[in-house]
Coordinates of C-alpha atoms and ligand atoms in Angstrom, one line a residue:
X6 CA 33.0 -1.2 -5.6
X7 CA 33.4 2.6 -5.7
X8 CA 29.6 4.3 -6.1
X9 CA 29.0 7.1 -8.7
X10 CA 28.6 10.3 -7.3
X11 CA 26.0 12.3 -8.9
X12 CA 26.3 15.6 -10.0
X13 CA 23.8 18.2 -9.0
X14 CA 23.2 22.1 -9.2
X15 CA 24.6 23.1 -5.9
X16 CA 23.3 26.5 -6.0
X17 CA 19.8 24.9 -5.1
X18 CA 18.8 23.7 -2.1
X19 CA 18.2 19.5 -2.6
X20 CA 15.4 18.0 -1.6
X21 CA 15.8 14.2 -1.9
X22 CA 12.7 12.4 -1.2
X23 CA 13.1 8.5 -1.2
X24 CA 9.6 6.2 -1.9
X25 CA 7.2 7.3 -4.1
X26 CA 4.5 5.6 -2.8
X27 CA 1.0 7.0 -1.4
X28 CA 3.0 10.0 0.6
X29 CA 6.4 10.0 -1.6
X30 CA 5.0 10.5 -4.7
X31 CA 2.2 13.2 -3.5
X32 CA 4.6 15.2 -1.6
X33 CA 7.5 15.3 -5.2
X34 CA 4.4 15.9 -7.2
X35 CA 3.5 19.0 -4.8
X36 CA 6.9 20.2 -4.6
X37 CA 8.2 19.6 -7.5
X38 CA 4.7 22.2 -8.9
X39 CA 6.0 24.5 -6.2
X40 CA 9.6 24.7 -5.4
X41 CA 10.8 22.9 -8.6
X42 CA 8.9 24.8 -11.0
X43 CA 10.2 28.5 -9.5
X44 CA 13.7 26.7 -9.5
X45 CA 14.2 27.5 -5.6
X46 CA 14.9 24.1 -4.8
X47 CA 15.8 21.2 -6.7
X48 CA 13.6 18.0 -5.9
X49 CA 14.2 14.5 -6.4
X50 CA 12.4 11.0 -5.7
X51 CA 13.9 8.0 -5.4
X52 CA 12.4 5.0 -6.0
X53 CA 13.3 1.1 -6.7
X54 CA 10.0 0.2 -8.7
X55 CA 9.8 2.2 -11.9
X56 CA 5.7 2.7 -11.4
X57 CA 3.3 3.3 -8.9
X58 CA 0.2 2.1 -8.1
X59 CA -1.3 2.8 -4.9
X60 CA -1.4 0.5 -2.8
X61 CA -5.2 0.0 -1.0
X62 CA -5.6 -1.4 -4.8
X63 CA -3.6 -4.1 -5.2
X64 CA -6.3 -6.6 -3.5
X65 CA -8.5 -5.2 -6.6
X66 CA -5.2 -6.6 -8.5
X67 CA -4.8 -9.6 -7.0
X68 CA -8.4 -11.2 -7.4
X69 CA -8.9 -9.6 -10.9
X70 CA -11.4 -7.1 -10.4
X71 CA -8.8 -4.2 -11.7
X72 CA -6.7 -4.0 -14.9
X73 CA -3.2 -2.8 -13.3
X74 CA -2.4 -0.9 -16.4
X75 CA -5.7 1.4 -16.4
X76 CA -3.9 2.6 -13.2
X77 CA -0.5 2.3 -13.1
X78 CA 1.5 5.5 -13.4
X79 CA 5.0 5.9 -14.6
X80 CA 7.3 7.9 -12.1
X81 CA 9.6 9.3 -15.2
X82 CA 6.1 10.8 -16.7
X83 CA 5.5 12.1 -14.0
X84 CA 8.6 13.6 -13.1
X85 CA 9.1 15.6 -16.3
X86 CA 5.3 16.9 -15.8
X87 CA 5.9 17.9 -12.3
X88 CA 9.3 19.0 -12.3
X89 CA 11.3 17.0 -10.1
X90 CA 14.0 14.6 -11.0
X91 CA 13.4 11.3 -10.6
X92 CA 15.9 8.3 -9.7
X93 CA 15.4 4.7 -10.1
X94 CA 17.0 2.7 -7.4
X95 CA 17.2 1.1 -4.0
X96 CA 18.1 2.7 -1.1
X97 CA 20.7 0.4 1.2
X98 CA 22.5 3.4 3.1
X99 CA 23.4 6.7 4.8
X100 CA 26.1 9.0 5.6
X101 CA 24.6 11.5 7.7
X102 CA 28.0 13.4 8.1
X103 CA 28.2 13.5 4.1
X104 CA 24.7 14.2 3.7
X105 CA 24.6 11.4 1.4
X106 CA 22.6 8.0 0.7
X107 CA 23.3 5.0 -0.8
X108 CA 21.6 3.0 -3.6
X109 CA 22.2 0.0 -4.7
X110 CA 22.9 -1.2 -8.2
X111 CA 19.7 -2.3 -10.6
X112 CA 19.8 -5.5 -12.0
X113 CA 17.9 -6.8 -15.2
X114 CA 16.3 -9.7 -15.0
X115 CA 19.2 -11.6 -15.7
X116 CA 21.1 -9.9 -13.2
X117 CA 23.3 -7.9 -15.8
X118 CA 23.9 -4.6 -14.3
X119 CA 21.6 -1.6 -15.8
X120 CA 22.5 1.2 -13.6
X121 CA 25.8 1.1 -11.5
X122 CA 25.5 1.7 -7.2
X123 CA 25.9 5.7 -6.6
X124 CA 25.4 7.8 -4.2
X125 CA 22.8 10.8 -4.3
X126 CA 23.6 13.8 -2.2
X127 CA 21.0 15.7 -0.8
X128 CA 20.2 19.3 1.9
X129 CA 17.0 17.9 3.2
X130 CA 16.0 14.0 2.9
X131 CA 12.9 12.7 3.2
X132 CA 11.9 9.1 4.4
X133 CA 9.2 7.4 2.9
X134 CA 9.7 3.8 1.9
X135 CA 6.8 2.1 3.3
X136 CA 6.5 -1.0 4.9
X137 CA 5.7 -4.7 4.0
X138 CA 4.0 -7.3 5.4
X139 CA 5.8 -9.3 8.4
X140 CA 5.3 -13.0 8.7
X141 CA 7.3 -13.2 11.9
X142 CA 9.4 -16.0 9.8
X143 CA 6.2 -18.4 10.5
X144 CA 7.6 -22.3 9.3
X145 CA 6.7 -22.4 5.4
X146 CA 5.5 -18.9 4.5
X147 CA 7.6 -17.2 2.5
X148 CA 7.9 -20.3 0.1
X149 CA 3.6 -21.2 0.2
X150 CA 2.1 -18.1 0.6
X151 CA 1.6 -14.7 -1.3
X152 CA 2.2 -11.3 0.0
X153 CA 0.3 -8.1 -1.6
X154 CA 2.9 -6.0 -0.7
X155 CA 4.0 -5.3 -4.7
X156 CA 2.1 -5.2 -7.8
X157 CA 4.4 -8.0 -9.1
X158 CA 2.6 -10.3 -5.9
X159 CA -0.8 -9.1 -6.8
X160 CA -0.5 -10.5 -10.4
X161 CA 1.5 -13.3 -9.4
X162 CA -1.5 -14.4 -7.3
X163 CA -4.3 -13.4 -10.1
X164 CA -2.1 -15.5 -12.7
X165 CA -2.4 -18.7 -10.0
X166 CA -6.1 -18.4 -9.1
X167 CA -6.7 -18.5 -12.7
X168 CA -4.4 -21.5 -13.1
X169 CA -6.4 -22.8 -10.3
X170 CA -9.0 -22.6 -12.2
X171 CA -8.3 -23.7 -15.4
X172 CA -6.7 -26.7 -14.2
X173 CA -9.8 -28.5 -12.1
X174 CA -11.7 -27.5 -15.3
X175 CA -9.9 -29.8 -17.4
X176 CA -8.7 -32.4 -15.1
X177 CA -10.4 -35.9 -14.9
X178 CA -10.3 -37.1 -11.7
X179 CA -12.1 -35.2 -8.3
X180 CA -10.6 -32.4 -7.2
X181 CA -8.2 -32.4 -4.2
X182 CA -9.4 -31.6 -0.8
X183 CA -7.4 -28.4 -0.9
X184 CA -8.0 -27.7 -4.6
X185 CA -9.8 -24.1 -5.5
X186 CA -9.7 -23.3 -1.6
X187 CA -8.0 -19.9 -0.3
X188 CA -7.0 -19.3 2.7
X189 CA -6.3 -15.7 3.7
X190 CA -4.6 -14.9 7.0
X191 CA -5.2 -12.2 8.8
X192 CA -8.7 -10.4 9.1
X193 CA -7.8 -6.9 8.6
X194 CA -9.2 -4.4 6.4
X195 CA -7.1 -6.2 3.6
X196 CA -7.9 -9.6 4.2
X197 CA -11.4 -9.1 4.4
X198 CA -11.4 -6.7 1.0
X199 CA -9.8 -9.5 -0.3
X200 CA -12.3 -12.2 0.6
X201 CA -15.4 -10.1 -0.5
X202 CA -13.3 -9.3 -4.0
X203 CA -12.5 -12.8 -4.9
X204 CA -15.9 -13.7 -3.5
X205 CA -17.2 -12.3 -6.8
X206 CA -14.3 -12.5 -9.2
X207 CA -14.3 -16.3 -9.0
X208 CA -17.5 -16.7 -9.6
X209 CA -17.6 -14.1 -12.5
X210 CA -14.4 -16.0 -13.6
X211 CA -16.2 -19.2 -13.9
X212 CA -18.9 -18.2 -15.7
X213 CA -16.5 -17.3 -18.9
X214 CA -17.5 -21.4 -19.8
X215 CA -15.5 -22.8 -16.7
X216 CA -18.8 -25.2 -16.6
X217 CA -17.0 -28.4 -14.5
X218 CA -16.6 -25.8 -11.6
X219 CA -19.3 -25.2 -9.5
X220 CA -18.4 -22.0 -7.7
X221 CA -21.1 -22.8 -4.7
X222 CA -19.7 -26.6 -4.1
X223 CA -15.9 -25.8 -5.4
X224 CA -14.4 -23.1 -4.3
X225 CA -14.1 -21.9 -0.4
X226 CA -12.8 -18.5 1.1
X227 CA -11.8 -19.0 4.6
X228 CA -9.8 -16.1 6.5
X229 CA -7.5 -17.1 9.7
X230 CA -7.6 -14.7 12.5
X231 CA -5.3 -14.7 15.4
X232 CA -6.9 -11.7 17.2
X233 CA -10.4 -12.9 18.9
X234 CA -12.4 -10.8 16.6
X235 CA -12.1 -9.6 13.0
X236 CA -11.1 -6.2 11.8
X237 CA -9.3 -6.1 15.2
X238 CA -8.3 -2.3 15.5
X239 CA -11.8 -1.2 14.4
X240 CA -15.1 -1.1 16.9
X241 CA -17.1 -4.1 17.7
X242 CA -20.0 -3.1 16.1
X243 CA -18.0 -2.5 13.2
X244 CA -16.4 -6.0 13.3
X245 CA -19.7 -7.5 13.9
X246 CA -21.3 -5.8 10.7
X247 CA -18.6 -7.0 8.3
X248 CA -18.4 -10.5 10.1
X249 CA -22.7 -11.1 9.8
X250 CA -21.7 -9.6 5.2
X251 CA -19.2 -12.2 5.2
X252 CA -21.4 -15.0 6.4
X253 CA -23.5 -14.4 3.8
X254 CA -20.9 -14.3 1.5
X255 CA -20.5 -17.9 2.9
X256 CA -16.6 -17.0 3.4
X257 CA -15.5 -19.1 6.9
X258 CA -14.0 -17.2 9.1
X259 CA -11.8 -18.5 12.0
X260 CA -10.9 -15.8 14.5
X261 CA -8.6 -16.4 17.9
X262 CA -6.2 -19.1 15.8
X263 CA -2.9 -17.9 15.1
X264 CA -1.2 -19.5 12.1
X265 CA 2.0 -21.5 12.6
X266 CA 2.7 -22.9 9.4
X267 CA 1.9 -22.7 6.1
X268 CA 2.4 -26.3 3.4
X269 CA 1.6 -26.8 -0.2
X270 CA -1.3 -27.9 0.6
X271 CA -3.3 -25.5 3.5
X272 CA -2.7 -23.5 6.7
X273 CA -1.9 -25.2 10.1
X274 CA -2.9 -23.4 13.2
X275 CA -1.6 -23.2 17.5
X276 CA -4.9 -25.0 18.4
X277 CA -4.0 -28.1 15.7
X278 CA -6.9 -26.8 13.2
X279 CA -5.7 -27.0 10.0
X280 CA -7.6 -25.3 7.0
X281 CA -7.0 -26.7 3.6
X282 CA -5.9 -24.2 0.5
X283 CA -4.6 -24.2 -3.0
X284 CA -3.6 -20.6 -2.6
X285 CA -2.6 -18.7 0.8
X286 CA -2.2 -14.8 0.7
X287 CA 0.1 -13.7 4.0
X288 CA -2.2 -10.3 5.2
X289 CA -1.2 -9.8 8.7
X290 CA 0.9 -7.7 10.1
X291 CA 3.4 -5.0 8.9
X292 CA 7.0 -4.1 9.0
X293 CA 9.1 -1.1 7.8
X294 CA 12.1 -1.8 5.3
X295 CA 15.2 -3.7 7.0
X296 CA 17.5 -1.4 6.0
X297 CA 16.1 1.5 8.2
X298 CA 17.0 -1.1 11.6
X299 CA 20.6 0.3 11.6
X300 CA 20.5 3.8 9.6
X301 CA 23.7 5.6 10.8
X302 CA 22.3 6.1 14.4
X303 CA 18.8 7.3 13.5
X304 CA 16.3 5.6 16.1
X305 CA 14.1 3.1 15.1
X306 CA 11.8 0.9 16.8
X307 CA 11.0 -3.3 17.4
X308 CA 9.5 -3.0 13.4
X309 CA 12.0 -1.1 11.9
X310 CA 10.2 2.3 11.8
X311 CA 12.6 5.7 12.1
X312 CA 11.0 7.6 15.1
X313 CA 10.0 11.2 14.5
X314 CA 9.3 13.8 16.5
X315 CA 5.8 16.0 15.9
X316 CA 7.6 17.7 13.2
X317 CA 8.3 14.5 11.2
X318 CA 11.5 15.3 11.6
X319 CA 13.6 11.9 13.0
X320 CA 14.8 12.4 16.6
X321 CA 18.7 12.5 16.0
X322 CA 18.7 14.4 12.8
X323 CA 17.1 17.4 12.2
X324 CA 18.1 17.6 8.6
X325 CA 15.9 13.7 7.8
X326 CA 12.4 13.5 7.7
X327 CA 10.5 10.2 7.8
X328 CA 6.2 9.2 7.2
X329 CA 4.1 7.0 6.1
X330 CA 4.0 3.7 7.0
X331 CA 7.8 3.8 7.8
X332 CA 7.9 6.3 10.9
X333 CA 6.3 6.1 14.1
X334 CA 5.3 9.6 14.6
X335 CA 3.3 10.7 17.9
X336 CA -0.2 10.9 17.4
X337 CA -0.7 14.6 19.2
X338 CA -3.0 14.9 21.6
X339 CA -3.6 10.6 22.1
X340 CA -2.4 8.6 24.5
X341 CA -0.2 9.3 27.6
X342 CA 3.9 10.2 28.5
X343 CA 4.3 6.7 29.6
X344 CA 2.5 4.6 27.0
X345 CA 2.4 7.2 23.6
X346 CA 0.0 6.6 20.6
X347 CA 1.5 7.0 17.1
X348 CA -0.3 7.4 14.0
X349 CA -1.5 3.9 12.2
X350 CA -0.1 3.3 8.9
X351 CA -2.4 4.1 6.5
X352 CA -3.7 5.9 3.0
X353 CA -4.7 8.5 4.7
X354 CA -1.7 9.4 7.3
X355 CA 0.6 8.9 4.5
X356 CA -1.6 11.5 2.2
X357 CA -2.0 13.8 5.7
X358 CA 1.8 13.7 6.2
X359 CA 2.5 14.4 2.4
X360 CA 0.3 17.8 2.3
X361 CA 1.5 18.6 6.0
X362 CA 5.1 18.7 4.5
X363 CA 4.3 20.3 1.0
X364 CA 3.2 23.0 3.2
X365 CA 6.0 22.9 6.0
X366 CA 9.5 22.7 3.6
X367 CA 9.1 25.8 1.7
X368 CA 8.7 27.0 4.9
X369 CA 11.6 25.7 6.4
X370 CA 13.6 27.0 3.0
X371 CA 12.9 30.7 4.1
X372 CA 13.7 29.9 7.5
X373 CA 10.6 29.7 9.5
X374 CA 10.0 27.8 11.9
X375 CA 8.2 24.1 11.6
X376 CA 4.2 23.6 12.4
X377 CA 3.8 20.3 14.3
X378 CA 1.9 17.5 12.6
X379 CA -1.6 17.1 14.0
X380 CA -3.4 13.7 12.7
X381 CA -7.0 13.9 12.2
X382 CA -8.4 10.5 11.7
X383 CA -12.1 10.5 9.5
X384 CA -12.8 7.1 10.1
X385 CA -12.5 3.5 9.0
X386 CA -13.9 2.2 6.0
X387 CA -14.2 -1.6 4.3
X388 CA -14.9 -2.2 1.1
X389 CA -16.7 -5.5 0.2
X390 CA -16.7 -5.1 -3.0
X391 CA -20.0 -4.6 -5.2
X392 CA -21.9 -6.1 -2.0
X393 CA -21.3 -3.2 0.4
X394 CA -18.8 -0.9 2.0
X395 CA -19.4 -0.2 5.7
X396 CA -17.5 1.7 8.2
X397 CA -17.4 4.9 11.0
X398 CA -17.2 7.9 10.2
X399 CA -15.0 10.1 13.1
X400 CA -14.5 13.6 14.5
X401 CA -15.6 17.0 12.9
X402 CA -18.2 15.6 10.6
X403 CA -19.6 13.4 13.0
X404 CA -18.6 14.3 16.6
X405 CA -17.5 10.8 17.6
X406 CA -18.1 7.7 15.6
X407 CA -20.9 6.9 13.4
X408 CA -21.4 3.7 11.4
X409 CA -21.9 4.0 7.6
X410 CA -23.1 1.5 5.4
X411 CA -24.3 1.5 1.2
X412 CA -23.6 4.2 -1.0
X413 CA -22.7 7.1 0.8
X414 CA -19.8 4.9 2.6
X415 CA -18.5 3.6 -1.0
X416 CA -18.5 7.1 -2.3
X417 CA -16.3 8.0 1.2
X418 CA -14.5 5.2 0.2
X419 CA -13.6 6.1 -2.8
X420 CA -12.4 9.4 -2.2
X421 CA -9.3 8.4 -0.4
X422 CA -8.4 7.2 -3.7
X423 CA -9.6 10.1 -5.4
X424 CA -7.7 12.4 -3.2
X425 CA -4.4 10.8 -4.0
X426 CA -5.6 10.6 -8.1
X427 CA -6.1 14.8 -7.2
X428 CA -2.6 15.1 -5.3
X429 CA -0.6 13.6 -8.6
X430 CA -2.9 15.0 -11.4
X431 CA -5.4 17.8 -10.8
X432 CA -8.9 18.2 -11.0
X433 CA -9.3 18.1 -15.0
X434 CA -7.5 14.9 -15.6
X435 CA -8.9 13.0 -12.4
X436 CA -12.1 14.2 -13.6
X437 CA -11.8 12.8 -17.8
X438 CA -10.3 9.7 -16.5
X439 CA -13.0 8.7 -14.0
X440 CA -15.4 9.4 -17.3
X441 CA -13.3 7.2 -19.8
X442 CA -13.2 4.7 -17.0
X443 CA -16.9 4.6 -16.4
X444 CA -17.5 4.2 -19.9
X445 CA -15.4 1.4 -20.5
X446 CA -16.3 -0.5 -17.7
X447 CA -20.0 -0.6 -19.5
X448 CA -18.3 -2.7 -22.8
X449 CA -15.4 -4.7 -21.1
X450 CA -15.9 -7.9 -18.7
X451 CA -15.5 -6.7 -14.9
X452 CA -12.7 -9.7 -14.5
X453 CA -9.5 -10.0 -15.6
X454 CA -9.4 -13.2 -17.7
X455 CA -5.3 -13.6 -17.6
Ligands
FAD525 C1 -3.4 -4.7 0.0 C2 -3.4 -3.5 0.8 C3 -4.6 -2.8 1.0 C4 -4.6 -1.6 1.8 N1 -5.8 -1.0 2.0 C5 -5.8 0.2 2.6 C6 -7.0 0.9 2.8 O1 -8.1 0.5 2.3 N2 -7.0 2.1 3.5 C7 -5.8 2.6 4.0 O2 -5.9 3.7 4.6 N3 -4.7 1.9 3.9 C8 -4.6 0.8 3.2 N4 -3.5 0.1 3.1 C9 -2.2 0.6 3.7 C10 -1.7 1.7 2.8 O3 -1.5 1.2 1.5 C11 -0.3 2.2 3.4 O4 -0.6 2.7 4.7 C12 0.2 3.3 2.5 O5 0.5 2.9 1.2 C13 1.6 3.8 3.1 O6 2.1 4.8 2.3 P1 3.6 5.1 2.2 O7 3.8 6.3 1.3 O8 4.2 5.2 3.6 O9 4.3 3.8 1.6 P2 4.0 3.0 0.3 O10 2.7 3.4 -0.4 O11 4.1 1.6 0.6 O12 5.2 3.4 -0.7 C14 6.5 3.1 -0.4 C15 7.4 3.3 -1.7 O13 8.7 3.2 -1.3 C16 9.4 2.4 -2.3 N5 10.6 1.8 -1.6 C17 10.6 0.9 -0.6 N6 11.8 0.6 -0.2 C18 12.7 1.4 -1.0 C19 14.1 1.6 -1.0 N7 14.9 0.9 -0.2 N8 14.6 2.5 -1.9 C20 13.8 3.2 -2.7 N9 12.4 3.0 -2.7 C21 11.9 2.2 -1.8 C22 8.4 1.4 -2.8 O14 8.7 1.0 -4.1 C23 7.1 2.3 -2.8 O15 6.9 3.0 -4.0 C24 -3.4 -1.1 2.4 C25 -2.2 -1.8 2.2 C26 -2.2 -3.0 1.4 C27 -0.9 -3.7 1.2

């Protein structure tokens, strides 16, 4: 099949940025208020979900403790606001020479066609599609467990926990050894939000006259941990902290066993353990989109990530930038020639990147030269849930690491989310809606029911 070409202003320099995720959508926001408004370039995102939600939420999602519609955010709204242009569909290729990509068609539900395949051309093209979570094709987990790598996952795996629960209230007979267990492997900052967050949902769950449950007997939260600690990229002390809150929590935690399949029925493990579940979330390990392994010549690495250069730019094309979760981009001033360090994929190199850029393409527009990217990383921080957030605090606040715990850490924590809310909307609407939020959080129940 021939792909639509789309038609475009050629006058204007075109800025096409694909992914509108936590760096995507920042960076079109900022320069669509900049270049796009003063009409000296045109920009557009591209994008295969129609919403965003960013992602560090979608654990929140997943065990019921947020409402996805109080925070979901429509890309069209946002485009027409921000003005940039905004194009629903999947990337699947590149013609560097043509200065083109690829999407593919969307499908309906019922796999009618809705918008035919086309190509989008573009001056300047901007990488950031994220990654997704890599099973490394582990026997039986991509049919038995649950990724949070989409919002659809997320409230898939709300929708079955409260299955789960609704079904061993009404039935008769004892519960299954595996019944109302989850098992969540992989002990990273997700997996062990997650624990904490279900931890409390389930029982809040329950309460709303589940009375043949008892959440204390009933339901077990056990996390799978191949590395020998948890929260393996973070300091000891660190990991020890959160380890002693989950103990409390009575979650089970089984570090040093590295999971080789997954049934219907529970987890199985290299030393023969096996840990029963009802429900298994996959939270280890990351990869960037497959497409991006064989992107007309650009570099890319073992897990798919483009390689950039300091500049973001990727190493064979000047002309394609790539951040976020989906580049490996040198972390300046770490590591050595022989063994580099690159910037981890997180929130808050994806919302660095984004604002490096917004600052660095208008620049490149007049014809100035580029600024190199220089990663400053502020720390580490866990939320577990409404029983703490703990975490270290690093460089120019702190001078090296310093371990938060309580209040002050949850209100550090929450202003990684508030600094992407600020990127997309502003002060005065960040500020209202955290108000509206706070207020109806006071007359609503703090658990998503369905
Ligand atoms: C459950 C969970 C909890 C997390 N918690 C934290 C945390 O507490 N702190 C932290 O710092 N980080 C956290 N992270 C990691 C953080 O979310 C990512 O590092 C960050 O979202 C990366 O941003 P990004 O812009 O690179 O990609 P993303 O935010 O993943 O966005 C990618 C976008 O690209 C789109 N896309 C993908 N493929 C295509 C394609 N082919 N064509 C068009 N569009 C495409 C997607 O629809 C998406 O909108 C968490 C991640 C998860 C999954």
């Amino acid at each position: 099949m021939v792909a639509a070409a789309e038609n475009s202003t050629h006058a204007l320099h075109r800025v096409v940025i694909v992914g509108g995720g936590a760096g995507g959508l920042e960076l079109a926001t900022c320069l669509g208020n900049t270049l796009g408004k003063r009409k000296r370039a045109q920009i557009t995102l591209v994008d295969a979900a129609r919403t965003h939600l960013w992602k560090p939420l979608l654990h929140q999602v997943a065990a019921g403790s947020m409402d996805l519609n109080d925070h979901e955010l429509d890309y069209m709204y946002q485009a027409r606001w921000h003005h940039f242009n905004y194009r629903l569909g999947r990337m699947a290729g590149l013609h560097r020479q043509r200065k083109e990509i690829y999407l593919a068609p969307t499908l309906d539900d019922r796999g009618r066609e809705v918008i035919p395949a086309r190509t989008v051309p573009y001056d300047t093209l901007v990488l950031a599609v994220g990654s997704h979570t890599n099973d490394f094709g582990t026997a039986g987990a991509a049919e038995h467990a649950i990724s949070l790598d989409k919002t659809e996952q997320a409230a898939l795996f709300h929708s079955r926990l409260v299955n789960a629960c609704l079904r061993a209230n009404a039935q008769r007979e004892p519960l299954a050894p595996h019944q109302l267990h989850i098992a969540i492997i992989g002990a990273g900052a997700t997996g062990v939000e997650l624990a904490a967050e279900l931890h409390n949902t389930t029982r809040e769950l329950v309460s709303f006259g589940l009375d043949r449950i008892n959440p204390e007997q009933d339901i077990r939260i056990a996390i799978v941990e191949a590395a020998p600690k948890i929260l393996p990229a973070l300091p000891d002390r660190l990991s020890n902290a959160v380890r002693g809150l989950l103990e409390k929590l009575h979650v089970q935690v089984f570090s040093g066993e590295r999971v080789t399949e997954v049934t219907a029925t529970g987890v199985r493990t290299a030393s023969g353990r096996e840990v029963p579940a009802e429900l298994v979330v996959w939270a280890a390990g990351i990869k960037a989109p497959d497409f991006l392994a064989d992107l007309d010549g650009l570099e890319s690495n073992r897990i798919n990530q483009l390689i950039v250069q300091d500049t973001l730019q990727t190493t064979r094309d000047p002309d394609i930038f790539a951040f976020g979760d989906c580049a490996a981009a040198p972390w300046v001033g770490q590591g050595t020639q022989a063994s580099p360090k690159f910037i981890p994929p997180r929130a808050q190199s994806a919302h660095q990147q984004a604002m490096h850029l917004a600052r660095m393409l208008p620049r490149r527009l007049k014809g100035q030269d580029l600024r190199p990217f220089n990663y400053r990383d502020f720390g580490s921080l866990v939320s577990l849930g409404k029983f703490s957030t703990v975490g270290s605090l690093m460089g120019g606040i702190t001078r090296g690491s310093v371990m938060i715990e309580g209040w002050f850490a949850k209100i550090m924590y929450i202003s990684l989310y508030k600094m992407h809310e600020h990127a997309l909307h502003g002060f005065t609407k960040v500020f209202l809606d955290t108000l509206a939020r706070l207020i109806t959080r006071r007359t609503e129940p703090h658990v998503k029911l369905h």
